[in-house]
Short mmCIF file of N, CA, C and O in Angstrom, two decimals:
data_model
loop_
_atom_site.label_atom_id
_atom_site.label_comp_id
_atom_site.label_asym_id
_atom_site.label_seq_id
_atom_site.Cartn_x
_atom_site.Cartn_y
_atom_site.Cartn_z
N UNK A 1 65.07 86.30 72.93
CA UNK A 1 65.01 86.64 71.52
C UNK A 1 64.86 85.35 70.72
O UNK A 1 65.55 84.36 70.94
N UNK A 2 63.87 85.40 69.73
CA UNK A 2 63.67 84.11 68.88
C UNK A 2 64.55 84.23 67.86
O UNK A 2 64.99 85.36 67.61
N UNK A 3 64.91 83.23 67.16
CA UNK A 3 65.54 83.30 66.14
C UNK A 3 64.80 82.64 64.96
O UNK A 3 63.87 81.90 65.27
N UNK A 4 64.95 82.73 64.21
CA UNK A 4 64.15 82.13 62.66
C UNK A 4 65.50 81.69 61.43
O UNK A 4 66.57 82.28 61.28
N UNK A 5 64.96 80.45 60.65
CA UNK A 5 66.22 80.49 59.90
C UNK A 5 64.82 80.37 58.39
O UNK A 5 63.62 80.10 58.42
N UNK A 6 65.63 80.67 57.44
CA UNK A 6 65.28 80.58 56.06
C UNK A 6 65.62 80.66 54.90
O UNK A 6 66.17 81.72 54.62
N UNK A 7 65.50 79.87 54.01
CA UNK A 7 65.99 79.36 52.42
C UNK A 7 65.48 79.69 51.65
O UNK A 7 64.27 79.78 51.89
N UNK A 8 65.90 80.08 50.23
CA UNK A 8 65.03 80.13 48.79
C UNK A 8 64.55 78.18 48.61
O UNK A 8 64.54 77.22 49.38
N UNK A 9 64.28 78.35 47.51
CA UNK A 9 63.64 76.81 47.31
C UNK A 9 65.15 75.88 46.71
O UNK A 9 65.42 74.71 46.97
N UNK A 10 66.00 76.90 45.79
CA UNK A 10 67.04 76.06 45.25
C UNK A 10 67.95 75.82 46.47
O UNK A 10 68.53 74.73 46.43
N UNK A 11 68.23 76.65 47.64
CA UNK A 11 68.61 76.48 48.75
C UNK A 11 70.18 77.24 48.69
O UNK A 11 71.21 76.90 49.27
N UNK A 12 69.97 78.22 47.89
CA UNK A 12 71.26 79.30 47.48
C UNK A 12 71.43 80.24 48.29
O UNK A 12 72.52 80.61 48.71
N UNK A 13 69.98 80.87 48.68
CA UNK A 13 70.16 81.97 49.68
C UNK A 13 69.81 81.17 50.86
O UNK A 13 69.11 80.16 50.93
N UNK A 14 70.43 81.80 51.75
CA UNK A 14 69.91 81.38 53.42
C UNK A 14 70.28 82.47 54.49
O UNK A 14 71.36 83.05 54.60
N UNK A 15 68.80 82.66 55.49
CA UNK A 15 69.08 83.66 56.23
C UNK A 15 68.72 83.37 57.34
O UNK A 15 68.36 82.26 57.73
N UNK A 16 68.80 84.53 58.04
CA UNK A 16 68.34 84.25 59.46
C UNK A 16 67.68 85.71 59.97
O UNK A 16 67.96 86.78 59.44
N UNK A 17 66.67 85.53 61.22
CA UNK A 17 66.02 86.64 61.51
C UNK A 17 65.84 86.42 62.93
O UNK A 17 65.07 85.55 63.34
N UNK A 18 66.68 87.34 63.89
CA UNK A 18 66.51 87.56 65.03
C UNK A 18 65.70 88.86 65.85
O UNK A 18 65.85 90.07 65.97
N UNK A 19 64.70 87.73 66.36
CA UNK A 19 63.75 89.09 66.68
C UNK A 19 62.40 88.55 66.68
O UNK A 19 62.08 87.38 66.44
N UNK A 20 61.55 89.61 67.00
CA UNK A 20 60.03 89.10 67.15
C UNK A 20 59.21 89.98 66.01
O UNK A 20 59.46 91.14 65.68
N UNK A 21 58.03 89.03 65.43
CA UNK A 21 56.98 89.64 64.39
C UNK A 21 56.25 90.71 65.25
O UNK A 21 56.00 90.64 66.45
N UNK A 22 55.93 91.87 64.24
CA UNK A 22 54.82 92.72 64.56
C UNK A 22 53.51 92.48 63.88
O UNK A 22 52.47 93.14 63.95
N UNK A 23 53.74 91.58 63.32
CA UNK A 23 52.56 91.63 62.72
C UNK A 23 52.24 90.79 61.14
O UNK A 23 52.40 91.43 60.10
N UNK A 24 52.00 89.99 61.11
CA UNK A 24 51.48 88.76 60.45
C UNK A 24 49.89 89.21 59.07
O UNK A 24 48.68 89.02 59.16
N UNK A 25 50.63 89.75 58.09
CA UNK A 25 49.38 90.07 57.11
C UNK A 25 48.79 89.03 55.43
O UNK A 25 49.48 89.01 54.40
N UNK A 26 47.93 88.57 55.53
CA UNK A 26 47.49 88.14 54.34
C UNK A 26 46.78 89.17 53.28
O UNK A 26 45.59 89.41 53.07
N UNK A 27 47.96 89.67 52.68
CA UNK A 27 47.63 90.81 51.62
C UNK A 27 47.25 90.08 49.87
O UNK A 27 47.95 89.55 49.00
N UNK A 28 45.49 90.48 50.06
CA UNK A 28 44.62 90.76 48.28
C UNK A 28 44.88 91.77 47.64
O UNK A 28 44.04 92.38 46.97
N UNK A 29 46.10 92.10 47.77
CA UNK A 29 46.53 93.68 46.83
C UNK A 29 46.91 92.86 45.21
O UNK A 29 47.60 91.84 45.12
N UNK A 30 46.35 93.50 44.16
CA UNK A 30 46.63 93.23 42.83
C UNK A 30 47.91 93.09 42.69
O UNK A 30 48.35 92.36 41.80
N UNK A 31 48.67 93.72 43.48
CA UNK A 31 50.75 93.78 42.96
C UNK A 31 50.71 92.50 43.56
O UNK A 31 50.97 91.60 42.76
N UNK A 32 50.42 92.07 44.94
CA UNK A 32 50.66 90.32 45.37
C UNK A 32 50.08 89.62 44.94
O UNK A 32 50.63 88.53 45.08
N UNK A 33 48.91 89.51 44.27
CA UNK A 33 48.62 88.56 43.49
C UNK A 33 49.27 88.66 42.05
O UNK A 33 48.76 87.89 41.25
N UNK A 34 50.28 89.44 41.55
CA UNK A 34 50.60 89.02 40.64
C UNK A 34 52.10 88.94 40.89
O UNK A 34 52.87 88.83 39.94
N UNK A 35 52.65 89.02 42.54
CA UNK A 35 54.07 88.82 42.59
C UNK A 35 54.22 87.34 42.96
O UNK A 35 55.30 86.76 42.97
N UNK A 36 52.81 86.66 43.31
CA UNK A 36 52.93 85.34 44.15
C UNK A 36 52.22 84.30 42.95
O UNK A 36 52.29 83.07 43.06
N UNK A 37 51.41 85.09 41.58
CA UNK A 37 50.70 84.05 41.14
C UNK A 37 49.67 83.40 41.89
O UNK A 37 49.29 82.37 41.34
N UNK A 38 48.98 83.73 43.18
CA UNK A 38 48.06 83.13 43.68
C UNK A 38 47.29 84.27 44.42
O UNK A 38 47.40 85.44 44.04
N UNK A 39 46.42 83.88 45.58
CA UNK A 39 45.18 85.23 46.11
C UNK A 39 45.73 85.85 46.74
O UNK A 39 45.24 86.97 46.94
N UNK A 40 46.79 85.57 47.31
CA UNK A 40 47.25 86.78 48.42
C UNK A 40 49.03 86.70 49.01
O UNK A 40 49.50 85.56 49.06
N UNK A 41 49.68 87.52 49.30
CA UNK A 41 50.51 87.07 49.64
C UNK A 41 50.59 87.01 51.29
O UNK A 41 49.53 87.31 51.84
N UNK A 42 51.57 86.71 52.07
CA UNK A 42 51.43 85.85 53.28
C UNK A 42 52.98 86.54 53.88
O UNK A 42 54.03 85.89 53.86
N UNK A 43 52.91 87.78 54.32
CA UNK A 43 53.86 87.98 54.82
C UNK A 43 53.72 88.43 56.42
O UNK A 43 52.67 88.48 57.06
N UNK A 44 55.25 88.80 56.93
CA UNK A 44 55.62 88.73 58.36
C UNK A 44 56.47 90.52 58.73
O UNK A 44 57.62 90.76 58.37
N UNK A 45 55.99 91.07 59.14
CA UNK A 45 56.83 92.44 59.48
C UNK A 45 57.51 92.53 60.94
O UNK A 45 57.04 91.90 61.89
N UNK A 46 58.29 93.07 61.03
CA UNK A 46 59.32 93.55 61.96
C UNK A 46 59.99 95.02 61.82
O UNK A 46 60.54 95.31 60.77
N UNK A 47 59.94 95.94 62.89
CA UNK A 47 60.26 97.04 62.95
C UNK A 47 61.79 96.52 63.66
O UNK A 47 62.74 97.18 63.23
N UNK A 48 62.05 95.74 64.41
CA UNK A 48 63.24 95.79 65.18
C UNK A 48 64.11 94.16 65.00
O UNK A 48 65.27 93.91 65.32
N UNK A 49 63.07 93.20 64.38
CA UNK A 49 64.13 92.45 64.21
C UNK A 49 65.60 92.16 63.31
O UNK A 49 65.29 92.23 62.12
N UNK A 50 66.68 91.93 63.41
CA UNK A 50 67.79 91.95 62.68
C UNK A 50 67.65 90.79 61.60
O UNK A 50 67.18 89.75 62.06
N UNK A 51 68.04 90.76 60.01
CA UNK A 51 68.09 89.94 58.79
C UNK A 51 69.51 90.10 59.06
O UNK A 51 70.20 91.09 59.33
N UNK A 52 69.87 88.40 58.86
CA UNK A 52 71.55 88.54 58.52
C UNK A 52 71.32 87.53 57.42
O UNK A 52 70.60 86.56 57.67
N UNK A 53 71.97 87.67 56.01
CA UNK A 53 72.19 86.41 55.59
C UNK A 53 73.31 85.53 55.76
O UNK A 53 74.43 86.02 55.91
N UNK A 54 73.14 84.48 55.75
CA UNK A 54 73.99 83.20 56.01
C UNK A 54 74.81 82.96 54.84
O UNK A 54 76.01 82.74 55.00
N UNK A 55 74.17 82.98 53.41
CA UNK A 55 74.77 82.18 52.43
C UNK A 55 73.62 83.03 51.17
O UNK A 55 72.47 83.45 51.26
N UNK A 56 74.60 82.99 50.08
CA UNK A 56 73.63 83.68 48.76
C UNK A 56 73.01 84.90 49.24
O UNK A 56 71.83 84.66 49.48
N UNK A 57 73.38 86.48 49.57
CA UNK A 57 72.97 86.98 49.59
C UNK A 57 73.66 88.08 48.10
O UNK A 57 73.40 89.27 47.91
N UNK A 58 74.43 87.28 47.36
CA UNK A 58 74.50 87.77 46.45
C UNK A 58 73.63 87.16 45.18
O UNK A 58 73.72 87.58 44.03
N UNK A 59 72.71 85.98 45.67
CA UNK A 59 71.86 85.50 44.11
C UNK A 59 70.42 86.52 44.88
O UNK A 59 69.34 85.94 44.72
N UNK A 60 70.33 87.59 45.49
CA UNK A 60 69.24 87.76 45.72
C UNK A 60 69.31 89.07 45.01
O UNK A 60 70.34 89.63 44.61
N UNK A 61 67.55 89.66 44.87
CA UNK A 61 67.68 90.86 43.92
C UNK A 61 65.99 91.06 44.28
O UNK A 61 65.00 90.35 44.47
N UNK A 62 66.45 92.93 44.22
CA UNK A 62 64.73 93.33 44.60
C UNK A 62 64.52 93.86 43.44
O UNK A 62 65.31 94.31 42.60
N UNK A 63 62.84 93.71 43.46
CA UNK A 63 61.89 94.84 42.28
C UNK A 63 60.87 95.59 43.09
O UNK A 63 59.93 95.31 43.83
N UNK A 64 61.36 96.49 42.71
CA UNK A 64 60.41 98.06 43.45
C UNK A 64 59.50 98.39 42.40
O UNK A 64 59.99 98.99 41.44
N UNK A 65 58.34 98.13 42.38
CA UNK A 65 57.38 98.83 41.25
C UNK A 65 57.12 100.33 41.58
O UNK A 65 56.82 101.01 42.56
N UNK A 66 57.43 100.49 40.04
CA UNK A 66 57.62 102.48 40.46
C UNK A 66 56.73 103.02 40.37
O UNK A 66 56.03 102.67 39.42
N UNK A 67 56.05 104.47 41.49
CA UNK A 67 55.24 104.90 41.97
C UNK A 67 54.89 104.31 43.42
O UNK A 67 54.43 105.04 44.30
N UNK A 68 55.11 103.13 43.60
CA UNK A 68 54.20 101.90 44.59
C UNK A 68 55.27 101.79 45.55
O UNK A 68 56.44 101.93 45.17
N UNK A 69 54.89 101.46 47.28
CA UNK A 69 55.96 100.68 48.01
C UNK A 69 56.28 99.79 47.93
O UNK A 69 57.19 99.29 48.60
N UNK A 70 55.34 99.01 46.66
CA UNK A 70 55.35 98.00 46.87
C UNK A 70 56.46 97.15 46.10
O UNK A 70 56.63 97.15 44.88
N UNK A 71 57.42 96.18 47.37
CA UNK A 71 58.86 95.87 46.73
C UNK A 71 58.80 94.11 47.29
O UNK A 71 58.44 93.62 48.36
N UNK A 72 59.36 93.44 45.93
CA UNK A 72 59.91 92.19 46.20
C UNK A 72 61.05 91.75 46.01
O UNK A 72 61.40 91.50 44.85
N UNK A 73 62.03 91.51 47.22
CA UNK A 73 63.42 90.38 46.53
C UNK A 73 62.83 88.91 46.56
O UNK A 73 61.86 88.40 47.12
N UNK A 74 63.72 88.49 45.80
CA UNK A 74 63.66 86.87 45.49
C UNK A 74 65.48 86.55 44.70
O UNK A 74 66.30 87.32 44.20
N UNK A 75 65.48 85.06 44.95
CA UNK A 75 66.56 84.78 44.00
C UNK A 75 66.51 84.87 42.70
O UNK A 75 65.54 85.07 41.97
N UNK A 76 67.24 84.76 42.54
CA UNK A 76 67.86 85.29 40.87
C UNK A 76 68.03 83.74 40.67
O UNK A 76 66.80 83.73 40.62
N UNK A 77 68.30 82.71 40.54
CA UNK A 77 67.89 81.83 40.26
C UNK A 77 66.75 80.71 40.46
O UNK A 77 66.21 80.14 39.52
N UNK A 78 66.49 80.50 41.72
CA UNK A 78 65.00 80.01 41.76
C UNK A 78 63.95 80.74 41.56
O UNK A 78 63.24 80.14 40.75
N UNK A 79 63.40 81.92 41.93
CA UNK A 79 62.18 83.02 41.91
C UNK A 79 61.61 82.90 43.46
O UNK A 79 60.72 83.67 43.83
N UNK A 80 62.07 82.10 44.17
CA UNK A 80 61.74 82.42 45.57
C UNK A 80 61.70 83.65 46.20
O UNK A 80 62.77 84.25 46.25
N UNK A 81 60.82 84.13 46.65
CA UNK A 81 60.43 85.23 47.41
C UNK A 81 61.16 84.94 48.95
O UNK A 81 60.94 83.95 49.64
N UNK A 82 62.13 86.14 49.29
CA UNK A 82 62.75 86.73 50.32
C UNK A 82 62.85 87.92 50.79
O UNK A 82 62.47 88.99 50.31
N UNK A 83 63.50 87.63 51.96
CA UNK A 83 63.07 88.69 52.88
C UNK A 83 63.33 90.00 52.27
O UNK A 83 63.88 89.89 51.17
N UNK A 84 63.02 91.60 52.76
CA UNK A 84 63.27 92.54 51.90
C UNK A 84 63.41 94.20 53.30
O UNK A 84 62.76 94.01 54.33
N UNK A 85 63.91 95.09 53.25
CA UNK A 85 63.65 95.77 54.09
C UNK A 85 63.74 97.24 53.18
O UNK A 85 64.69 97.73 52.58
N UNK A 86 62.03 97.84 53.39
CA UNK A 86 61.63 98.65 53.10
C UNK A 86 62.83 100.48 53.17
O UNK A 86 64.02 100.55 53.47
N UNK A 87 62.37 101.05 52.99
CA UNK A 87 63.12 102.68 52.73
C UNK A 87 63.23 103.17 54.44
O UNK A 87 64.25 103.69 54.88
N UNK A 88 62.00 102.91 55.29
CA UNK A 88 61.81 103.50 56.84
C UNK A 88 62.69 101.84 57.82
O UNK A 88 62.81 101.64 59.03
N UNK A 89 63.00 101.21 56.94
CA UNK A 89 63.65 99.57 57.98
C UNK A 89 63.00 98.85 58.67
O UNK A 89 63.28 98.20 59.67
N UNK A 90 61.39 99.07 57.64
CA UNK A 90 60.69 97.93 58.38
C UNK A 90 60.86 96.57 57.28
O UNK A 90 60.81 96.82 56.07
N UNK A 91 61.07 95.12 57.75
CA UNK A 91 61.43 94.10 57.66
C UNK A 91 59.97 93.38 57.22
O UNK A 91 58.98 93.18 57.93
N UNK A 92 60.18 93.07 55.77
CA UNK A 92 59.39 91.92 55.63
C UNK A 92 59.70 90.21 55.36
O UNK A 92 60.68 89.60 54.92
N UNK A 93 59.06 90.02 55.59
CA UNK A 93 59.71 88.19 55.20
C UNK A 93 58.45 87.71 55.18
O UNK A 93 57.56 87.76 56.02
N UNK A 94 58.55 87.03 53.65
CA UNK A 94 57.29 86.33 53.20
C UNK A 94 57.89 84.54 54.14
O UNK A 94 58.99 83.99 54.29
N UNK A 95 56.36 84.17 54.58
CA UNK A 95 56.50 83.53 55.65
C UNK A 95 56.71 82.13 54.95
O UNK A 95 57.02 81.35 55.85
N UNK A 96 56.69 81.54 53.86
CA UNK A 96 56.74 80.49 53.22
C UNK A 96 57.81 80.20 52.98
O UNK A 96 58.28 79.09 52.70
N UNK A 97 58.40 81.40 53.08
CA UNK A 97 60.26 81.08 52.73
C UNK A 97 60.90 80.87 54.41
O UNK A 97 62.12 80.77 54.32
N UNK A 98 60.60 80.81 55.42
CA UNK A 98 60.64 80.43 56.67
C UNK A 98 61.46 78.83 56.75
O UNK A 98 61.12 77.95 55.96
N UNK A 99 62.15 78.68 57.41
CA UNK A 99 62.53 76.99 57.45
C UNK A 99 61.96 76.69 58.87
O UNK A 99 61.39 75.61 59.07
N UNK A 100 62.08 77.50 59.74
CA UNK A 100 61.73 77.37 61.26
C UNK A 100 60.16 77.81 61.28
O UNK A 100 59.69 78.72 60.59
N UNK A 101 59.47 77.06 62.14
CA UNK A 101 58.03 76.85 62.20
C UNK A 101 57.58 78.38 63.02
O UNK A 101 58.29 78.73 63.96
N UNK A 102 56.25 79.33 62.59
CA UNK A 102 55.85 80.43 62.94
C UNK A 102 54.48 79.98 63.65
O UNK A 102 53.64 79.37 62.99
N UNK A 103 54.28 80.27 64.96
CA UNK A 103 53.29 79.73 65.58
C UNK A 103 52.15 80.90 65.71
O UNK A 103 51.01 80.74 66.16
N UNK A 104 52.81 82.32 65.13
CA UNK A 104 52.18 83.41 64.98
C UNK A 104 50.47 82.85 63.91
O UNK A 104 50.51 82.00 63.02
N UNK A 105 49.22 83.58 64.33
CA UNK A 105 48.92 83.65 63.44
C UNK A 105 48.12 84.68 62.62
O UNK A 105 47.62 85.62 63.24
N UNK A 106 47.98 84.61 61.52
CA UNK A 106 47.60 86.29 60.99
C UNK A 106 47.60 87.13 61.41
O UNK A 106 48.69 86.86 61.91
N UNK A 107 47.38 88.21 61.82
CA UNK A 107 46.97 89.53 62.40
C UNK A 107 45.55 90.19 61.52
O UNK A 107 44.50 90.60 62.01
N UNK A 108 45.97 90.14 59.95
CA UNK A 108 44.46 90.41 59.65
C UNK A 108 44.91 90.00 57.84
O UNK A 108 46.03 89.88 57.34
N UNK A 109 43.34 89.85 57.15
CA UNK A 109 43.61 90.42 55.67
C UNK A 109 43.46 91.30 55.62
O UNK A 109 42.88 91.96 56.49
N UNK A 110 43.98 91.79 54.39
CA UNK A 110 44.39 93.37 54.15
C UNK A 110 43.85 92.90 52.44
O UNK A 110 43.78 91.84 51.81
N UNK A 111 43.49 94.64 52.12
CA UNK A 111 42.99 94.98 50.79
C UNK A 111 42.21 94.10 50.13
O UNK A 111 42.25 93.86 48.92
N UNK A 112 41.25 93.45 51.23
CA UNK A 112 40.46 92.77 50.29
C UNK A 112 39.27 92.72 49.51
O UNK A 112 38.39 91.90 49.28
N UNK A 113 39.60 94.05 49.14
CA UNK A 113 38.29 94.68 48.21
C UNK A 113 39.08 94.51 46.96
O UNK A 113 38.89 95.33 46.06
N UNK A 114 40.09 93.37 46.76
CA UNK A 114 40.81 93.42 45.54
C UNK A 114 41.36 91.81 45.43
O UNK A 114 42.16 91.05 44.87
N UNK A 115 40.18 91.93 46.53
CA UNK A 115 40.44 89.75 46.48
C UNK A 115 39.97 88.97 45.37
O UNK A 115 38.85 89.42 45.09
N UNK A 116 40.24 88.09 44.63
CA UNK A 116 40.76 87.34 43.65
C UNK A 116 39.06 86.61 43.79
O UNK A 116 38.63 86.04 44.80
N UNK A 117 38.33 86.81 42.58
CA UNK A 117 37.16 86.37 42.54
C UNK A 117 36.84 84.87 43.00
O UNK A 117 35.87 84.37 43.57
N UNK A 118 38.12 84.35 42.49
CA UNK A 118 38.00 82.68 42.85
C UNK A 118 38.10 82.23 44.16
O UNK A 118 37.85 81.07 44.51
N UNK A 119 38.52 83.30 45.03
CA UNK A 119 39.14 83.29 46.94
C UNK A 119 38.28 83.44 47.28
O UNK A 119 38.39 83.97 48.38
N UNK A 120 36.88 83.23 46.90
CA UNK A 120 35.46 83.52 48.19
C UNK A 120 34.64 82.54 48.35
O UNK A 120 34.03 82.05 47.39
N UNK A 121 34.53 82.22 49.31
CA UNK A 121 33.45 80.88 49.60
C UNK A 121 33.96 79.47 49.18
O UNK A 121 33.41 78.54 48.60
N UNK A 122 35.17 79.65 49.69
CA UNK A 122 36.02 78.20 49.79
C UNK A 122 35.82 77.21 50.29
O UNK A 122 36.19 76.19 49.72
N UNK A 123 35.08 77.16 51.71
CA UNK A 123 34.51 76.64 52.52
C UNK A 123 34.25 75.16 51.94
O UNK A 123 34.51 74.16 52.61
N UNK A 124 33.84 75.12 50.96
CA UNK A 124 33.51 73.60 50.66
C UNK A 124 34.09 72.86 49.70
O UNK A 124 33.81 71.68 49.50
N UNK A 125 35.18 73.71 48.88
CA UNK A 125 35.99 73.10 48.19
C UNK A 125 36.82 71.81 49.39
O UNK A 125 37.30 71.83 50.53
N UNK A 126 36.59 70.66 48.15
CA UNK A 126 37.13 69.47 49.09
C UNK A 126 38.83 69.34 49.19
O UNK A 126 39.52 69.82 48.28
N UNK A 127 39.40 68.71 50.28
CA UNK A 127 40.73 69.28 50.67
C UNK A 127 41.26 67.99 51.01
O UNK A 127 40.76 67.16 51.76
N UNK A 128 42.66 67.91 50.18
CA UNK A 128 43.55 66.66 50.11
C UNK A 128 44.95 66.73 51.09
O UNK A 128 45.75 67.66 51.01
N UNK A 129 45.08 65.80 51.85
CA UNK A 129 46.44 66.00 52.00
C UNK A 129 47.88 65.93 51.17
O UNK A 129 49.00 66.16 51.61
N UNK A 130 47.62 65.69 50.31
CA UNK A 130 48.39 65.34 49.16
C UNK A 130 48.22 65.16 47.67
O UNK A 130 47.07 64.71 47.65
N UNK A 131 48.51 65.19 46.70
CA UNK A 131 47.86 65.59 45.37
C UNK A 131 46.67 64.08 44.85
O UNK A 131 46.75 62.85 44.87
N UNK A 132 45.86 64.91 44.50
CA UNK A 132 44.78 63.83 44.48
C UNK A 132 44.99 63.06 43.36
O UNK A 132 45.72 63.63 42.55
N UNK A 133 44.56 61.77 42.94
CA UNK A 133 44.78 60.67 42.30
C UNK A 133 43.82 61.21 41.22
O UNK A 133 43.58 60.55 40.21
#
């Protein structure tokens, strides 16, 4: 069994996730691009792995947009996006909030007939390791 550990950014919440991914999605759905501010969000599912938190699982807090499945926790003080477990107990964890390295990679994009006009043909945008001068 793998284990995974993970933090908000202020470093209030901290969790852990024992167990293996089912499945690795880069979702262009309009609700993740406007829960992440950027093209897609980057999450990790699990039907059977266990979330325990470690620390701050009281600065954390979900938003369920109504009508939609679609649900995000994050802290209540940083805005970091964390882990969340759906109504049926399937397990998401946005993978950026990860402290331990995921060697998984994608499984697929999803909804991207709702991909972010600026996300196409990236290919040659030039690429820094670090913020450019």
């Amino acid at each position: 069994m793998t284990d995974y550990f993970g933090s908000c950014l202020c470093g209030n919440a901290k969790f852990e996730v024992q167990g293996k991914f089912d499945g690795f999605y880069l979702c262009h759905c309009q609700h993740c691009q406007k829960d992440t501010g950027s093209a897609h969000a980057a999450n990790l599912f699990s039907k059977s792995a266990k979330l325990t938190w470690l620390a701050g699982s009281d600065s954390v807090t979900t938003f369920t947009l109504p009508g939609t499945r679609h649900k995000k926790s994050f802290c209540k003080f940083c805005g970091s996006a964390l882990p969340s477990i759906d109504e049926v107990g399937l397990l998401a964890i946005p993978a950026g909030c990860l402290d331990t390295a995921v060697f998984m990679l994608p499984t697929a994009r999803i909804f991207t007939s709702s991909k972010a006009v600026w996300d196409k043909g990236l290919g040659n945008v030039p690429e820094f390791e670090e913020l450019p001068e």
